[in-house]
Short mmCIF file of C-alpha atoms in Angstrom, two decimals:
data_model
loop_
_atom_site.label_atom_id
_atom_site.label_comp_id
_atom_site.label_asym_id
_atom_site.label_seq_id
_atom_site.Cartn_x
_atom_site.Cartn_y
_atom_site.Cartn_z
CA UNK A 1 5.49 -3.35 -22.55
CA UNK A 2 7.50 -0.17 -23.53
CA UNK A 3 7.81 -1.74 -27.19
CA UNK A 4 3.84 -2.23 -27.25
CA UNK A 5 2.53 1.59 -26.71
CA UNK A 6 4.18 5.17 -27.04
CA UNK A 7 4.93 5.68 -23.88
CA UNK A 8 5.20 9.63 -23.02
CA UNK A 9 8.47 10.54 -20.75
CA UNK A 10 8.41 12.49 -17.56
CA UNK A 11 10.61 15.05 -16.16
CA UNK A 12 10.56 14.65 -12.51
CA UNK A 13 12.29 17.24 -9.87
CA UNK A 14 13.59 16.22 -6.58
CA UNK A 15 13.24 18.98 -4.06
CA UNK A 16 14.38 18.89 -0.62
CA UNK A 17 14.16 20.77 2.37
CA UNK A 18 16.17 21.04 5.37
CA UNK A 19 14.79 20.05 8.89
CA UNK A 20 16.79 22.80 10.13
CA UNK A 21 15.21 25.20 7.64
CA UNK A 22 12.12 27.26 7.22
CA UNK A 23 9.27 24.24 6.32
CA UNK A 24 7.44 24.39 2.52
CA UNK A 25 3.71 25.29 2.58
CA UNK A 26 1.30 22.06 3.78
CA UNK A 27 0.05 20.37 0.44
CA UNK A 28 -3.77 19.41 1.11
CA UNK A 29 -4.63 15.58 2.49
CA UNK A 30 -3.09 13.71 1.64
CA UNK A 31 0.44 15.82 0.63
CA UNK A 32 -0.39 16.00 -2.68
CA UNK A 33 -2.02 17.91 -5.37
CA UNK A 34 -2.79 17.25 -9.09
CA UNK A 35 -3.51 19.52 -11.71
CA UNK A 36 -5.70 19.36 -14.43
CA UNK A 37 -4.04 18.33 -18.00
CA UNK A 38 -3.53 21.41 -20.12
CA UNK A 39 -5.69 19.72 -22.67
CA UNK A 40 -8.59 20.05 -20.49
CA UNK A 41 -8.09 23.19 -19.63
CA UNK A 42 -6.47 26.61 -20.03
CA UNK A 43 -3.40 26.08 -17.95
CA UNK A 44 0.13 26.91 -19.56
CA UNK A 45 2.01 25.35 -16.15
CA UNK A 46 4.26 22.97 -16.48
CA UNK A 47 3.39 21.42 -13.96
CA UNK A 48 1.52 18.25 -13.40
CA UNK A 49 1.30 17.14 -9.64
CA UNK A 50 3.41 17.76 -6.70
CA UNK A 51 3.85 15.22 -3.72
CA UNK A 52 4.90 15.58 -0.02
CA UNK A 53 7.14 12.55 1.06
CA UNK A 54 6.71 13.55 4.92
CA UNK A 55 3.13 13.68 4.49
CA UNK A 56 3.14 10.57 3.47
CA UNK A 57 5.16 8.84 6.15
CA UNK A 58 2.93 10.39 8.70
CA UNK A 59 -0.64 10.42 6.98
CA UNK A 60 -1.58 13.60 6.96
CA UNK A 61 -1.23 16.90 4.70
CA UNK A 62 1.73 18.12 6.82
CA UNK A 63 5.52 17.99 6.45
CA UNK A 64 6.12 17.21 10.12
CA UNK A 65 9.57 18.98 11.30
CA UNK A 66 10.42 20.86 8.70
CA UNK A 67 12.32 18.88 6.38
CA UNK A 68 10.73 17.14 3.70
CA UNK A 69 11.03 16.36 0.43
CA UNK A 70 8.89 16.91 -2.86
CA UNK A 71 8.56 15.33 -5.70
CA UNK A 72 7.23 17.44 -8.53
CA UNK A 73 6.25 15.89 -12.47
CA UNK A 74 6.31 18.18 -15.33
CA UNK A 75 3.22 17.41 -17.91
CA UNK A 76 3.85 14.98 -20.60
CA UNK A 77 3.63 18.11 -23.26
CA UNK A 78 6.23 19.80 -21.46
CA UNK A 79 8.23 17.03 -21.06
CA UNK A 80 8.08 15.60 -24.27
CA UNK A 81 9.34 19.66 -25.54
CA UNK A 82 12.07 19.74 -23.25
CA UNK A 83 13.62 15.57 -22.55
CA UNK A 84 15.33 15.40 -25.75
CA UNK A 85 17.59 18.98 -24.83
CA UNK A 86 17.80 18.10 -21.34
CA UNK A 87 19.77 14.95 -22.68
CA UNK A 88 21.48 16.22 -24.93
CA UNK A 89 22.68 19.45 -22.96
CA UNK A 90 24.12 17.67 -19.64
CA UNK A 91 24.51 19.38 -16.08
CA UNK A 92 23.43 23.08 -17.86
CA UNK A 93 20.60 22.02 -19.85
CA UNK A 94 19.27 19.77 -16.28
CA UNK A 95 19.82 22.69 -14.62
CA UNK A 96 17.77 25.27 -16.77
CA UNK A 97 15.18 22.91 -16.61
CA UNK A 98 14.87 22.27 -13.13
CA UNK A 99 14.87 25.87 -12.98
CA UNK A 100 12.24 26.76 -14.94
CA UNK A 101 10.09 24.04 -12.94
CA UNK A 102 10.86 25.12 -9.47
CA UNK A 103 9.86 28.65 -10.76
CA UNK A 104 6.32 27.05 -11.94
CA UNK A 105 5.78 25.59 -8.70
CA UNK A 106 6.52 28.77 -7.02
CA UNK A 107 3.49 30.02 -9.03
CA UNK A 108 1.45 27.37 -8.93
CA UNK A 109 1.32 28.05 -4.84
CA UNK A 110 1.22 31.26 -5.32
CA UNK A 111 -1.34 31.53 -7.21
CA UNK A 112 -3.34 29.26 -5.09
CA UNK A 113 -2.91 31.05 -2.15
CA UNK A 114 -1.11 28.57 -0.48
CA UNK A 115 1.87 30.60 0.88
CA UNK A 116 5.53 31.19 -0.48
CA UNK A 117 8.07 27.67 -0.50
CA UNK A 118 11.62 28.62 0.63
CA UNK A 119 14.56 27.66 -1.20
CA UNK A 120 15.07 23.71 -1.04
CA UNK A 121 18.35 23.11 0.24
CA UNK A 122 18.79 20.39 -2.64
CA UNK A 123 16.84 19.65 -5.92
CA UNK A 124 17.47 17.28 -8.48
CA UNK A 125 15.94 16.67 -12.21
CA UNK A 126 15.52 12.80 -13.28
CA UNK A 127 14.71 11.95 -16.74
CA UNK A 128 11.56 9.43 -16.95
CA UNK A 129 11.95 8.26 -20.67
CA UNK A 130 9.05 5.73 -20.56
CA UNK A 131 6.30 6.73 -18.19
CA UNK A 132 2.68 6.67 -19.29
CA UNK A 133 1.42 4.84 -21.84
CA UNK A 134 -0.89 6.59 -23.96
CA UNK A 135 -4.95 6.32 -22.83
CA UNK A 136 -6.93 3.66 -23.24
CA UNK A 137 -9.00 3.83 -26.31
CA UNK A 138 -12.45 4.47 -24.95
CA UNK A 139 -16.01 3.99 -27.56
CA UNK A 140 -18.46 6.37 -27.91
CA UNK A 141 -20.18 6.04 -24.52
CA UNK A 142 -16.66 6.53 -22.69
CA UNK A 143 -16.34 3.16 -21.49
CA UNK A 144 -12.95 1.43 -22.19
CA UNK A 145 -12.56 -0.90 -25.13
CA UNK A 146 -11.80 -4.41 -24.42
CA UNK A 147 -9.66 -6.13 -21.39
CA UNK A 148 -6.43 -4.41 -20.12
CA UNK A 149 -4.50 -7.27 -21.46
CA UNK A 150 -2.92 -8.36 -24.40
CA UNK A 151 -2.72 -12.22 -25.62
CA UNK A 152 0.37 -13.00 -27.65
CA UNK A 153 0.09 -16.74 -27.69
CA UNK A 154 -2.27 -19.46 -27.31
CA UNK A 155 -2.65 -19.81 -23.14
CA UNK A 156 -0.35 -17.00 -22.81
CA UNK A 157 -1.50 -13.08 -21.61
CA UNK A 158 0.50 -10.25 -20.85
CA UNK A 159 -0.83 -7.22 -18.34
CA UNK A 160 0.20 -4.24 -16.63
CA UNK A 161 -0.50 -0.16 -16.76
CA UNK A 162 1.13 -0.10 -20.04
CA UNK A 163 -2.14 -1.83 -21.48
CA UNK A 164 -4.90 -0.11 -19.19
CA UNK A 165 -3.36 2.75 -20.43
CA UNK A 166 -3.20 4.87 -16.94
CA UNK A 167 0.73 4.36 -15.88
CA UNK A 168 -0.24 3.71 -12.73
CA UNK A 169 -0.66 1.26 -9.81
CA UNK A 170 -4.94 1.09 -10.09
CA UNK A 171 -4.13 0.14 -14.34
CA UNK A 172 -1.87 -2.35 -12.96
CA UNK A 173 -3.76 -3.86 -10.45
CA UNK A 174 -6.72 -3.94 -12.32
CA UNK A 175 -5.35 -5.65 -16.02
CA UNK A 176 -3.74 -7.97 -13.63
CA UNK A 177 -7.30 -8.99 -12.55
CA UNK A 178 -8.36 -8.83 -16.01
CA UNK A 179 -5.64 -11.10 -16.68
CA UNK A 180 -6.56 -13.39 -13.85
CA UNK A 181 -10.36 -13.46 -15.24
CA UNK A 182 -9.07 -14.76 -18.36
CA UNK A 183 -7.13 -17.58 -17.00
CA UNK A 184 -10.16 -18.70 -14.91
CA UNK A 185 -12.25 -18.63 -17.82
CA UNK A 186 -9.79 -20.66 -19.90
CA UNK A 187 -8.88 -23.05 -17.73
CA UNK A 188 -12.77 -23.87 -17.01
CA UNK A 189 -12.94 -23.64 -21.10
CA UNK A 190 -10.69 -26.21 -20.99
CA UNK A 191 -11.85 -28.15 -18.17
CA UNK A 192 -15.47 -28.18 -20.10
CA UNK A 193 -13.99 -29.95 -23.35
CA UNK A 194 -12.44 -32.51 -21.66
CA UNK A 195 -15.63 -33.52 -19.80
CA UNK A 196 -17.32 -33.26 -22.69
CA UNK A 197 -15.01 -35.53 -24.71
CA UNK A 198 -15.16 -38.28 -21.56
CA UNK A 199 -18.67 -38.35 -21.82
CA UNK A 200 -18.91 -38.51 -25.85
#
């Protein structure tokens, strides 16, 4: 699918924290928070959304413990700016970078009141060249145009996120049932000429 849409890349950070360590801040149910794209609003963050691992092993909001482990996506702006460097300038360029987004999420909390996050005892940067495919075209009401599929030969259908455009598991799950309402309509198609052609 990656040849079939621009995909935008990602730059994800890995940070964790020590169960022997002070615990990061609770992240509302259910351990995670999303932020509103920059191009719908005023925000200059890099940040896009942050997720508690802990909280979701046990369900709640709550790193249970104290150790946990986030994991933190930049926006696809500020990851488009910054992927090519990041590549290009190995373990000091990751570094920098990583940097700059464990300083935004420092802000991000504080500026939401939610309490200070202590130094992770590890953190890692991962470069996400292919990870959302752009949005789906949507008409002038705002409903989406056409199935979340794509037919590239007669009987033949490909689906996934790629063509919802969402990049996520609900895109996927629901072109794949777009998919699987097009081969139930074709096959009864089919099953409808053949009947007809017995009885002519």
């Amino acid at each position: 699918l990656a040849s079939l849409a621009a995909y935008s890349p990602v730059l994800a950070l890995l940070l964790t924290f020590s169960p022997y360590g002070p615990s990061p801040p609770p992240l509302p149910h259910p351990g995670c928070v999303r932020f509103a794209p920059a191009s719908a609003s005023d925000r200059s963050s890099p940040i896009a959304w942050i997720a508690s691992q802990a909280a979701k092993l046990d369900g709640g909001g709550t790193s249970q413990g104290g150790g946990d482990a986030w994991v933190v996506h930049a926006t696809r702006e500020w990851s488009a700016e910054h992927i090519d460097a990041v590549a290009r300038g190995g373990l000091a360029a990751e570094d920098a970078a990583a940097n700059d987004l464990l300083t935004a999420v420092r802000a991000e909390l504080a500026g939401a009141g939610a309490g200070s996050l202590p130094e992770p005892a590890g953190m890692q940067l991962k470069r996400w060249r292919f990870a959302f495919p752009p949005p789906a075209a949507a008409d002038s009401s705002g409903a989406m145009r056409g199935a979340a599929l794509l037919e590239v030969a007669p009987g033949l259908v490909l689906a996934g996120d790629g063509l919802a455009g969402s990049g996520d598991v609900e895109g996927a799950f629901g072109s794949g049932w777009d998919a699987g309402d097009w081969a139930f309509d074709a096959v009864f198609a089919s099953a409808a000429v053949s009947a007809s052609a017995t009885l002519d």
